[in-house]
């Protein structure tokens, strides 16, 4: 992985952890995803128009098909992620999702896209997965907590984290193929996908406008953070994918867990900071190995 791609991934990781903490604090459902998506559409519309006038007319049926697929998977991702944040701790849902996602997407990149994973790359991937496991609770995950309420939240976190991770793997491979092989602009691809997501999810707001208006008054600050930062973090990753192997970029993205472990534990008071910092260290070493690979 080049230094340029690594820098893009590191910056994307910091931004990604920041907007996920904002999403957790919002405590919203699918309507919050619509709020933040609409903010993103408005905030980034000048850039989209500037690029889209030249880019979009050149898209063929394959590129449009990948766009629709991406929009559907991203919509499901946001719904599952936000539901997980309402029912469990961020420091369980987030690391499990971020660990399973790159593991699956790296395997697909090697098996289906013909990429090769070096020894350093394999060690780096293993370090990231181990770090994510430690941040999610480590060996205590197998024992389970004694408190029934805590146990229920842990099971919910594992369930929603796994589902979110599967969504991440699907859209990572699909989007990586689109920008790397089909040569679609990362900025335009993410923006157009967001437009389609709003069409898929908009009914959740229209169904009860008074309730949606009340939620907006409570959540608009968090929606601004997520709507503006989320596209930036993902577009940076897509640009990194254009210059580096997907099987390296996908797990390297999990450097965001370094920031989530530090910021999430402090801001959200979710505890177990020691083992989660150890996990963050494993992720840091894994990212270094991926860069060397």
CSV table of C-alpha atoms in Angstrom, one decimal, residues 73-173:
chain,number,residue,atom,x,y,z
A,73,UNK,CA,-27.0,-2.5,0.5
A,74,UNK,CA,-26.0,0.9,2.0
A,75,UNK,CA,-29.7,1.6,2.9
A,76,UNK,CA,-29.9,-1.8,4.7
A,77,UNK,CA,-26.5,-1.1,6.3
A,78,UNK,CA,-27.8,2.2,7.9
A,79,UNK,CA,-31.0,0.7,9.1
A,80,UNK,CA,-29.3,-2.3,10.8
A,81,UNK,CA,-26.4,-0.1,12.2
A,82,UNK,CA,-28.8,2.4,13.7
A,83,UNK,CA,-31.0,-0.3,15.2
A,84,UNK,CA,-27.9,-1.9,16.7
A,85,UNK,CA,-26.9,1.4,18.3
A,86,UNK,CA,-30.3,1.7,19.9
A,87,UNK,CA,-30.3,-1.8,21.3
A,88,UNK,CA,-26.6,-2.3,22.3
A,89,UNK,CA,-23.3,-0.6,23.0
A,90,UNK,CA,-21.4,1.1,20.2
A,91,UNK,CA,-18.2,-0.5,21.5
A,92,UNK,CA,-19.7,-4.0,20.7
A,93,UNK,CA,-21.7,-3.3,17.5
A,94,UNK,CA,-19.1,-1.0,15.9
A,95,UNK,CA,-15.9,-3.2,16.3
A,96,UNK,CA,-17.7,-6.4,15.4
A,97,UNK,CA,-19.1,-4.8,12.2
A,98,UNK,CA,-15.8,-3.2,11.3
A,99,UNK,CA,-13.9,-6.5,11.9
A,100,UNK,CA,-16.2,-8.9,10.1
A,101,UNK,CA,-16.7,-6.5,7.1
A,102,UNK,CA,-13.0,-6.3,6.0
A,103,UNK,CA,-12.4,-10.0,6.8
A,104,UNK,CA,-15.2,-11.0,4.4
A,105,UNK,CA,-14.4,-8.4,1.8
A,106,UNK,CA,-10.7,-9.3,1.8
A,107,UNK,CA,-11.5,-13.0,1.2
A,108,UNK,CA,-13.8,-12.1,-1.6
A,109,UNK,CA,-11.2,-9.8,-3.2
A,110,UNK,CA,-8.7,-12.6,-3.1
A,111,UNK,CA,-11.0,-15.4,-4.3
A,112,UNK,CA,-13.1,-13.6,-6.8
A,113,UNK,CA,-11.2,-10.4,-7.9
A,114,UNK,CA,-7.9,-12.2,-8.3
A,115,UNK,CA,-6.0,-10.1,-5.7
A,116,UNK,CA,-3.0,-11.6,-3.9
A,117,UNK,CA,-2.5,-11.2,-0.1
A,118,UNK,CA,1.2,-11.1,0.9
A,119,UNK,CA,2.5,-12.6,4.1
A,120,UNK,CA,2.7,-9.1,5.7
A,121,UNK,CA,-0.9,-8.5,4.4
A,122,UNK,CA,-2.1,-11.7,5.9
A,123,UNK,CA,-0.5,-10.9,9.3
A,124,UNK,CA,-1.9,-7.4,9.1
A,125,UNK,CA,-5.4,-8.7,8.5
A,126,UNK,CA,-5.0,-11.1,11.4
A,127,UNK,CA,-3.9,-8.3,13.7
A,128,UNK,CA,-6.9,-6.2,12.7
A,129,UNK,CA,-9.4,-9.0,13.3
A,130,UNK,CA,-7.7,-9.9,16.7
A,131,UNK,CA,-7.8,-6.2,17.7
A,132,UNK,CA,-11.5,-5.9,16.8
A,133,UNK,CA,-12.2,-9.1,18.9
A,134,UNK,CA,-10.5,-7.6,21.9
A,135,UNK,CA,-12.2,-4.3,21.6
A,136,UNK,CA,-15.6,-6.0,21.4
A,137,UNK,CA,-14.9,-7.6,24.8
A,138,UNK,CA,-12.3,-10.3,24.1
A,139,UNK,CA,-12.6,-13.7,25.9
A,140,UNK,CA,-15.4,-12.4,28.0
A,141,UNK,CA,-17.6,-12.6,24.9
A,142,UNK,CA,-17.6,-16.4,25.1
A,143,UNK,CA,-18.5,-16.4,28.9
A,144,UNK,CA,-21.2,-13.7,28.6
A,145,UNK,CA,-22.1,-11.3,31.4
A,146,UNK,CA,-24.0,-12.4,34.5
A,147,UNK,CA,-26.4,-9.5,34.5
A,148,UNK,CA,-29.4,-10.5,32.3
A,149,UNK,CA,-29.9,-7.0,31.0
A,150,UNK,CA,-26.3,-6.7,30.1
A,151,UNK,CA,-26.3,-10.2,28.5
A,152,UNK,CA,-29.3,-9.2,26.4
A,153,UNK,CA,-27.5,-6.0,25.2
A,154,UNK,CA,-24.4,-8.1,24.4
A,155,UNK,CA,-26.4,-10.6,22.3
A,156,UNK,CA,-28.1,-7.8,20.5
A,157,UNK,CA,-24.8,-6.2,19.8
A,158,UNK,CA,-23.2,-9.4,18.5
A,159,UNK,CA,-26.3,-10.0,16.3
A,160,UNK,CA,-26.5,-6.5,14.8
A,161,UNK,CA,-22.8,-6.2,14.6
A,162,UNK,CA,-22.6,-9.4,12.5
A,163,UNK,CA,-25.4,-8.2,10.2
A,164,UNK,CA,-23.8,-4.8,9.7
A,165,UNK,CA,-20.5,-6.5,8.9
A,166,UNK,CA,-22.0,-8.5,6.2
A,167,UNK,CA,-23.5,-5.4,4.7
A,168,UNK,CA,-20.1,-3.7,4.9
A,169,UNK,CA,-18.5,-6.6,3.0
A,170,UNK,CA,-21.1,-6.5,0.3
A,171,UNK,CA,-20.9,-2.8,-0.4
A,172,UNK,CA,-17.1,-2.7,0.0
A,173,UNK,CA,-16.5,-5.3,-2.8
